Short mmCIF file of C-alpha atoms and ligand atoms in Angstrom, two decimals:
data_model
loop_
_atom_site.label_atom_id
_atom_site.label_comp_id
_atom_site.label_asym_id
_atom_site.label_seq_id
_atom_site.Cartn_x
_atom_site.Cartn_y
_atom_site.Cartn_z
CA MET A 17 -21.90 -51.74 39.03
CA HIS A 18 -19.27 -50.18 36.83
CA SER A 19 -16.11 -52.26 36.50
CA SER A 20 -14.02 -49.60 38.22
CA ASP A 21 -16.05 -50.18 41.39
CA ILE A 22 -14.86 -53.77 41.66
CA GLU A 23 -12.53 -54.12 44.60
CA PRO A 24 -9.29 -55.53 43.28
CA GLY A 25 -7.61 -58.24 45.26
CA LEU A 26 -5.20 -61.13 45.28
CA VAL A 27 -5.14 -64.63 46.62
CA VAL A 28 -1.74 -65.80 47.79
CA ILE A 29 -1.54 -69.59 47.86
CA LEU A 30 1.00 -70.95 50.32
CA PHE A 31 2.86 -74.24 49.99
CA PRO A 32 1.10 -77.14 51.75
CA GLY A 33 2.26 -77.67 55.32
CA LEU A 34 3.99 -74.29 55.57
CA ALA A 35 5.01 -73.62 59.17
CA GLY A 36 3.02 -71.08 61.21
CA PRO A 37 5.86 -68.55 61.72
CA LEU A 38 6.55 -68.42 57.98
CA ARG A 39 2.86 -67.94 57.26
CA ARG A 40 2.85 -65.09 59.78
CA LYS A 41 5.89 -63.53 58.15
CA ILE A 42 4.25 -63.51 54.70
CA ARG A 43 1.08 -62.05 56.18
CA ASP A 44 2.99 -59.29 58.02
CA ARG A 45 4.86 -58.45 54.89
CA LEU A 46 1.66 -58.13 52.82
CA GLU A 47 0.15 -55.94 55.55
CA SER A 48 3.22 -53.73 55.62
CA TYR A 49 2.45 -52.83 51.98
CA GLY A 50 -1.13 -51.85 52.83
CA GLY A 51 -2.90 -55.15 52.22
CA GLU A 52 -5.83 -56.26 54.37
CA VAL A 53 -5.17 -59.95 54.80
CA THR A 54 -7.56 -62.75 55.69
CA ALA A 55 -6.17 -66.24 56.20
CA VAL A 56 -8.31 -69.04 54.78
CA GLU A 57 -7.61 -72.65 55.64
CA GLY A 58 -8.34 -75.12 52.87
CA THR A 59 -7.71 -78.86 52.85
CA GLY A 60 -4.28 -78.99 54.42
CA ARG A 61 -3.14 -75.67 53.03
CA PHE A 62 -3.47 -71.95 53.59
CA TYR A 63 -4.55 -69.17 51.34
CA LEU A 64 -4.18 -65.50 52.12
CA GLU A 65 -6.87 -63.27 50.66
CA VAL A 66 -5.57 -59.78 50.18
CA HIS A 67 -7.76 -56.73 49.73
CA GLY A 68 -7.29 -53.05 50.55
CA GLU A 69 -4.30 -51.32 49.01
CA VAL A 70 -3.12 -53.95 46.58
CA ALA A 71 -1.58 -51.75 43.89
CA ALA A 72 1.88 -51.83 45.48
CA ILE A 73 1.64 -55.55 46.18
CA ARG A 74 0.73 -56.25 42.56
CA SER A 75 4.02 -54.75 41.47
CA LEU A 76 6.01 -57.04 43.79
CA VAL A 77 6.97 -60.53 42.71
CA VAL A 78 5.10 -62.14 45.60
CA GLU A 79 5.32 -65.49 43.85
CA SER A 80 9.06 -65.52 44.48
CA TRP A 81 8.68 -65.08 48.26
CA PRO A 82 9.70 -68.17 50.25
CA GLY A 83 6.63 -70.25 51.08
CA VAL A 84 4.46 -68.80 48.30
CA GLU A 85 3.35 -71.25 45.65
CA LYS A 86 1.17 -69.05 43.47
CA VAL A 87 -0.58 -65.70 43.34
CA ILE A 88 -3.98 -65.27 41.74
CA SER A 89 -5.13 -61.83 40.79
CA LEU A 90 -8.77 -61.20 41.67
CA GLY A 91 -10.97 -58.42 40.47
CA GLU A 92 -10.28 -56.40 37.43
CA GLU A 93 -6.90 -55.29 36.19
CA PHE A 94 -8.54 -53.92 33.07
CA LEU A 95 -10.38 -51.33 35.11
CA HIS A 96 -11.41 -48.91 32.41
CA THR A 97 -11.62 -51.10 29.33
CA ALA A 98 -13.66 -53.93 30.87
CA ALA A 99 -17.08 -54.68 29.44
CA ASP A 100 -19.90 -53.72 31.72
CA PRO A 101 -22.98 -55.91 31.36
CA ASP A 102 -25.11 -53.19 33.00
CA ARG A 103 -24.17 -50.59 30.44
CA GLY A 104 -25.28 -50.42 26.83
CA PRO A 105 -22.87 -49.30 24.14
CA GLU A 106 -22.45 -45.56 24.57
CA GLY A 107 -20.01 -45.28 21.75
CA VAL A 108 -17.54 -42.51 21.14
CA GLU A 109 -18.54 -39.22 19.58
CA VAL A 110 -16.30 -37.89 16.84
CA GLY A 111 -17.65 -34.63 15.44
CA SER A 112 -21.20 -35.46 14.37
CA VAL A 113 -20.53 -39.21 14.16
CA ARG A 114 -21.00 -41.66 17.01
CA LEU A 115 -18.86 -44.77 16.72
CA GLY A 116 -19.76 -48.04 18.34
CA ALA A 117 -23.32 -47.28 19.36
CA GLY A 118 -24.96 -49.59 16.88
CA SER A 119 -24.00 -48.10 13.55
CA PHE A 120 -21.24 -49.20 11.17
CA THR A 121 -18.76 -46.36 10.67
CA ILE A 122 -16.53 -45.97 7.65
CA ILE A 123 -13.35 -43.96 7.91
CA ALA A 124 -11.62 -43.47 4.57
CA GLY A 125 -8.93 -41.46 2.88
CA PRO A 126 -5.40 -41.68 1.54
CA CYS A 127 -2.57 -43.03 3.66
CA ALA A 128 -0.98 -39.59 3.51
CA VAL A 129 -2.14 -36.13 2.59
CA GLU A 130 -0.02 -35.47 -0.49
CA GLU A 131 -1.34 -32.31 -2.05
CA GLU A 132 -4.32 -30.05 -1.47
CA GLN A 133 -6.34 -30.60 -4.65
CA ARG A 134 -5.81 -34.34 -4.48
CA ALA A 135 -6.87 -34.50 -0.82
CA LEU A 136 -10.00 -32.46 -1.59
CA ARG A 137 -10.79 -34.65 -4.58
CA ILE A 138 -10.44 -37.88 -2.61
CA ALA A 139 -12.37 -36.45 0.32
CA SER A 140 -15.34 -35.36 -1.74
CA SER A 141 -15.38 -38.72 -3.55
CA VAL A 142 -15.33 -40.77 -0.35
CA ALA A 143 -17.95 -38.47 1.20
CA ALA A 144 -20.22 -39.00 -1.80
CA ALA A 145 -19.65 -42.76 -1.59
CA GLY A 146 -20.70 -42.85 2.06
CA ALA A 147 -17.61 -42.35 4.22
CA ASP A 148 -18.40 -40.97 7.66
CA LEU A 149 -14.98 -39.55 8.49
CA PHE A 150 -11.90 -38.60 6.45
CA ARG A 151 -8.50 -39.91 7.41
CA GLY A 152 -5.22 -38.70 5.98
CA GLY A 153 -1.75 -38.72 7.50
CA ALA A 154 0.18 -35.50 8.01
CA TYR A 155 3.03 -37.10 9.95
CA LYS A 156 3.84 -40.58 8.70
CA PRO A 157 5.75 -43.18 10.73
CA ARG A 158 7.69 -44.77 7.86
CA THR A 159 9.95 -47.77 8.25
CA SER A 160 12.63 -46.08 6.17
CA PRO A 161 13.82 -42.61 7.17
CA TYR A 162 14.32 -41.95 3.44
CA ALA A 163 10.68 -42.61 2.55
CA PHE A 164 8.04 -39.86 2.32
CA GLN A 165 7.42 -38.68 5.88
CA GLY A 166 4.21 -36.76 5.23
CA LEU A 167 3.78 -33.04 4.58
CA GLY A 168 3.71 -32.28 8.29
CA ASP A 169 2.29 -28.89 9.27
CA ALA A 170 1.33 -28.10 5.66
CA ALA A 171 -0.93 -31.15 5.67
CA LEU A 172 -2.76 -29.85 8.73
CA GLN A 173 -3.84 -26.80 6.76
CA ILE A 174 -5.05 -29.05 3.96
CA LEU A 175 -7.01 -31.17 6.43
CA GLN A 176 -8.60 -28.02 7.75
CA ARG A 177 -9.77 -27.19 4.22
CA VAL A 178 -11.05 -30.72 3.71
CA ARG A 179 -13.15 -30.35 6.82
CA GLU A 180 -14.50 -26.97 5.70
CA GLU A 181 -15.27 -28.09 2.15
CA THR A 182 -16.71 -31.56 2.78
CA GLY A 183 -18.04 -31.31 6.32
CA LEU A 184 -16.33 -34.61 7.12
CA GLY A 185 -14.73 -35.01 10.52
CA ILE A 186 -10.94 -35.45 10.34
CA VAL A 187 -8.82 -38.30 11.68
CA THR A 188 -5.04 -38.02 11.52
CA GLU A 189 -2.09 -39.69 13.18
CA ILE A 190 -0.05 -38.21 15.99
CA LEU A 191 3.56 -39.28 16.48
CA ASP A 192 4.87 -36.77 18.96
CA PRO A 193 3.25 -35.78 22.28
CA ARG A 194 4.39 -32.19 21.67
CA ASP A 195 2.06 -31.96 18.65
CA VAL A 196 -1.21 -32.59 20.48
CA GLU A 197 -2.39 -29.01 20.54
CA LYS A 198 -1.68 -28.10 16.96
CA ILE A 199 -3.13 -31.32 15.52
CA ALA A 200 -6.20 -31.07 17.74
CA GLU A 201 -6.97 -27.71 16.16
CA VAL A 202 -7.82 -29.40 12.87
CA ALA A 203 -8.55 -33.01 13.82
CA ASP A 204 -11.66 -34.50 15.38
CA MET A 205 -9.85 -37.71 16.26
CA LEU A 206 -6.18 -38.57 16.74
CA GLN A 207 -4.80 -41.87 15.53
CA VAL A 208 -2.14 -43.67 17.51
CA GLY A 209 -0.52 -45.97 14.99
CA SER A 210 0.63 -49.51 15.41
CA ARG A 211 4.23 -48.49 16.04
CA ASN A 212 3.23 -46.15 18.83
CA MET A 213 0.82 -48.41 20.66
CA HIS A 214 3.61 -49.01 23.17
CA ASN A 215 4.66 -45.35 23.38
CA TYR A 216 3.51 -44.83 26.93
CA SER A 217 4.49 -41.15 27.18
CA LEU A 218 2.34 -40.44 24.14
CA LEU A 219 -0.54 -42.48 25.56
CA LYS A 220 -0.28 -40.70 28.92
CA GLU A 221 -0.28 -37.32 27.21
CA LEU A 222 -3.40 -38.24 25.24
CA GLY A 223 -5.03 -39.41 28.45
CA GLN A 224 -4.84 -35.83 29.67
CA THR A 225 -6.94 -34.59 26.77
CA SER A 226 -10.56 -35.17 25.83
CA ILE A 227 -9.87 -35.73 22.13
CA PRO A 228 -11.20 -39.01 20.71
CA ILE A 229 -8.36 -41.45 20.11
CA LEU A 230 -8.18 -44.16 17.48
CA LEU A 231 -5.78 -46.67 18.99
CA LYS A 232 -4.36 -49.20 16.55
CA ARG A 233 -3.11 -52.56 17.71
CA GLY A 234 0.66 -52.93 17.75
CA PHE A 235 1.58 -55.41 15.03
CA ALA A 236 3.34 -57.64 17.51
CA SER A 237 1.03 -57.04 20.44
CA THR A 238 -1.18 -59.36 22.38
CA ILE A 239 -4.76 -58.43 23.17
CA ASP A 240 -3.80 -57.83 26.82
CA GLU A 241 -1.08 -55.40 25.74
CA PHE A 242 -3.52 -53.69 23.39
CA LEU A 243 -6.05 -53.24 26.19
CA MET A 244 -3.38 -52.03 28.61
CA ALA A 245 -2.42 -49.35 26.07
CA ALA A 246 -6.08 -48.29 26.08
CA GLU A 247 -5.97 -48.30 29.90
CA TYR A 248 -3.13 -45.73 29.73
CA ILE A 249 -5.41 -43.30 27.89
CA LEU A 250 -8.63 -44.07 29.75
CA SER A 251 -7.09 -44.01 33.22
CA GLY A 252 -5.74 -40.54 32.50
CA GLY A 253 -9.31 -39.31 32.18
CA ASN A 254 -9.91 -39.48 28.43
CA SER A 255 -12.90 -41.76 27.97
CA SER A 256 -13.03 -41.51 24.17
CA VAL A 257 -11.02 -44.45 22.89
CA VAL A 258 -11.77 -46.54 19.80
CA LEU A 259 -9.74 -49.69 19.16
CA CYS A 260 -8.57 -50.70 15.70
CA GLU A 261 -7.38 -54.17 14.67
CA ARG A 262 -4.86 -53.78 11.86
CA GLY A 263 -3.23 -57.16 11.64
CA VAL A 264 -0.20 -58.73 13.21
CA ARG A 265 3.17 -59.67 11.79
CA CYS A 266 3.56 -63.09 10.31
CA ALA A 267 6.58 -63.67 8.12
CA THR A 268 5.36 -66.42 5.82
CA ALA A 269 6.62 -66.77 2.25
CA THR A 270 3.96 -64.53 0.77
CA ASP A 271 2.58 -62.49 3.66
CA GLU A 272 3.93 -60.10 6.20
CA VAL A 273 0.70 -59.45 7.98
CA VAL A 274 -2.27 -61.49 9.02
CA LEU A 275 -5.50 -59.73 9.90
CA ASP A 276 -6.54 -61.17 13.24
CA LEU A 277 -10.30 -61.13 12.82
CA GLY A 278 -10.69 -63.36 15.86
CA SER A 279 -9.66 -60.39 17.95
CA ILE A 280 -12.94 -58.60 17.16
CA PRO A 281 -15.33 -60.88 19.10
CA GLU A 282 -12.64 -61.12 21.78
CA LEU A 283 -12.38 -57.35 22.16
CA LYS A 284 -16.15 -56.95 21.96
CA LYS A 285 -16.51 -59.50 24.74
CA ARG A 286 -13.86 -58.01 26.98
CA THR A 287 -14.40 -54.30 26.51
CA HIS A 288 -17.09 -51.67 26.12
CA LEU A 289 -15.01 -49.81 23.53
CA PRO A 290 -15.88 -49.53 19.83
CA VAL A 291 -13.72 -51.78 17.66
CA LEU A 292 -12.77 -51.01 14.07
CA VAL A 293 -10.91 -53.07 11.51
CA ASP A 294 -8.29 -51.77 9.09
CA PRO A 295 -8.38 -54.17 6.13
CA SER A 296 -5.84 -52.03 4.24
CA HIS A 297 -2.84 -52.43 6.58
CA GLY A 298 -4.33 -55.79 7.51
CA SER A 299 -3.69 -57.10 4.00
CA GLY A 300 -1.19 -54.82 2.26
CA ALA A 301 -2.84 -55.52 -1.09
CA SER A 302 -5.86 -53.75 -2.54
CA TYR A 303 -7.35 -56.90 -4.11
CA ARG A 304 -7.75 -58.41 -0.64
CA VAL A 305 -9.21 -55.30 1.01
CA PRO A 306 -12.90 -55.69 -0.01
CA ALA A 307 -13.03 -59.32 1.15
CA LEU A 308 -11.49 -58.45 4.52
CA ALA A 309 -13.73 -55.39 4.91
CA ARG A 310 -16.78 -57.62 4.37
CA ALA A 311 -15.37 -60.11 6.84
CA ALA A 312 -14.96 -57.29 9.37
CA ALA A 313 -18.65 -56.47 9.04
CA THR A 314 -19.46 -60.14 9.56
CA VAL A 315 -17.46 -60.61 12.74
CA GLY A 316 -19.08 -57.66 14.47
CA ALA A 317 -16.69 -54.75 13.99
CA ASP A 318 -18.16 -51.30 14.57
CA GLY A 319 -16.66 -50.06 11.34
CA ILE A 320 -13.67 -50.03 9.07
CA LEU A 321 -10.74 -47.79 8.30
CA VAL A 322 -9.92 -48.00 4.59
CA GLU A 323 -7.21 -46.38 2.51
CA VAL A 324 -8.52 -44.84 -0.71
CA HIS A 325 -6.61 -42.97 -3.39
CA ASP A 326 -7.72 -41.40 -6.66
CA GLN A 327 -4.64 -42.85 -8.37
CA PRO A 328 -3.12 -45.57 -6.21
CA GLU A 329 -0.24 -46.06 -8.64
CA GLU A 330 0.87 -42.50 -7.90
CA ALA A 331 0.48 -42.68 -4.12
CA LEU A 332 3.52 -41.61 -2.10
CA SER A 333 2.80 -44.24 0.54
CA ASP A 334 0.82 -47.48 0.72
CA GLY A 335 -0.38 -47.30 -2.91
CA ALA A 336 -0.45 -51.11 -3.20
CA GLN A 337 -3.21 -51.40 -0.65
CA ALA A 338 -5.26 -48.33 -1.58
CA LEU A 339 -8.70 -48.85 -3.11
CA THR A 340 -9.65 -46.66 -6.02
CA VAL A 341 -12.56 -44.34 -5.47
CA ASP A 342 -14.76 -46.64 -7.58
CA GLN A 343 -13.74 -49.75 -5.66
CA PHE A 344 -14.53 -47.93 -2.43
CA GLY A 345 -17.91 -46.89 -3.83
CA GLU A 346 -18.73 -50.53 -4.53
CA LEU A 347 -17.62 -51.67 -1.11
CA VAL A 348 -19.66 -49.26 1.03
CA PRO A 349 -23.17 -50.67 0.31
CA GLN A 350 -21.79 -54.21 0.64
CA VAL A 351 -20.52 -53.73 4.18
CA HIS A 352 -23.71 -51.98 5.23
CA GLU A 353 -25.78 -54.79 3.75
CA ILE A 354 -23.72 -57.44 5.54
CA ARG A 355 -23.92 -55.50 8.75
CA ALA A 356 -27.72 -55.27 8.45
CA MET A 357 -27.90 -59.03 7.86
CA PHE A 358 -26.05 -59.73 11.10
CA GLU A 359 -27.64 -56.90 13.07
CA GLY A 360 -29.54 -59.06 15.55
CA HIS A 361 -26.50 -61.16 16.30
CA ILE A 362 -24.21 -58.20 16.64
CA SER A 363 -26.40 -56.15 18.94
CA GLY A 364 -26.95 -59.42 20.82
CA VAL A 365 -23.26 -59.61 21.69
CA SER A 366 -23.99 -58.93 25.34
CA ASP A 367 -26.53 -61.80 25.35
CA ASP A 368 -23.85 -64.12 24.04
CA LEU A 369 -21.65 -62.89 26.85
CA VAL A 370 -23.93 -64.03 29.61
CA SER A 371 -24.74 -67.40 28.09
CA THR A 372 -22.39 -70.17 29.06
CA PRO A 373 -21.24 -73.10 26.96
CA GLY A 374 -23.70 -75.93 27.48
CA GLY A 375 -26.27 -73.46 28.81
CA GLU A 376 -29.95 -73.89 28.05
CA ASP A 377 -29.85 -71.67 24.99
CA ARG A 378 -27.47 -74.02 23.20
C1 LIG B 423 -1.55 -45.89 8.75
O1 LIG B 423 -2.68 -45.95 9.27
O2 LIG B 423 -1.30 -45.29 7.69
C2 LIG B 423 -0.49 -46.69 9.38
C3 LIG B 423 0.80 -46.37 9.27
O3 LIG B 423 -1.01 -47.77 10.01
P1 LIG B 423 -0.37 -48.72 11.12
O4 LIG B 423 0.03 -47.83 12.23
O5 LIG B 423 -1.48 -49.64 11.44
O6 LIG B 423 0.81 -49.42 10.46
MN1 LIG B 424 -0.97 -46.33 5.41
#
């Protein structure tokens, strides 16, 4: 059964000893919103099981109704992201690459497309080193409005050339829902960056398309919020969503970001979507990127998104975290080797899912 077939429902727990007329009133009220209500009598207390049209009821604060102690949501709120034990990993197709169907995908490129020859140079280097897709920003969401904002439309033409010359599929970030069409002409996958993970109009717009979306985790977002953002796209009809963990904010003395690698097994357990890791934004410093990329391969990510520059010291954005082409070349075989070492365990993720703590296999 696919998760979207699960009938959603609620259990409304009433206060012990609640008088009959008040119970009736709560029941009538739930029914007036379309709920099909069954009263269940427990030990000295009543529960109302609600099925049928529960969407409207979910948006009410039923817990604040007089006589209601607690509301438990049954079924699946994460209708489209939920893992389905009956379904193998289908993955998401981006150009000629399939992400999340068993292989380890490497997306690489500069933070921003800066100039045509440089973009072509970096692209052919990362292609030769084993990158599967090229990523470069045309429109950059910078913290400062005075910082380099990307070349915009001019970068799209450069990306088009990169695709023609290297054959690599193109990933680039979208900031504005009005740009979908023009970016989709040159890109094989659209990135929704960390800052836009909560931009619900953008997510809804992308849900109306069939373009693969790389959805990055908001840097202050919970896993539930991350998955709900994916629900916005998937529920609109676009089934091609890839998640990307890119670290969360943590203002310690030396760090601003902490790469939440624990989210990978969590997301793999809860969803059927491919999950990538971005060790570049997840560390902010190039010397930490290889270690975190290797860790990503260990914890079961379906790939990595790495920033690479031919001269990081000259980069117009995120130079401090960019790997050189040589460093990237060294990293690629390492992550594949690690991935191969853990292969059995990683493809066995669904087996881990069905085993319970204390079960016979432990
Ligand atoms: C980026 O990918 O260049 C970027 C800005 O990342 P994030 O949205 O994760 O900060
Ligand atoms: Mn960047």
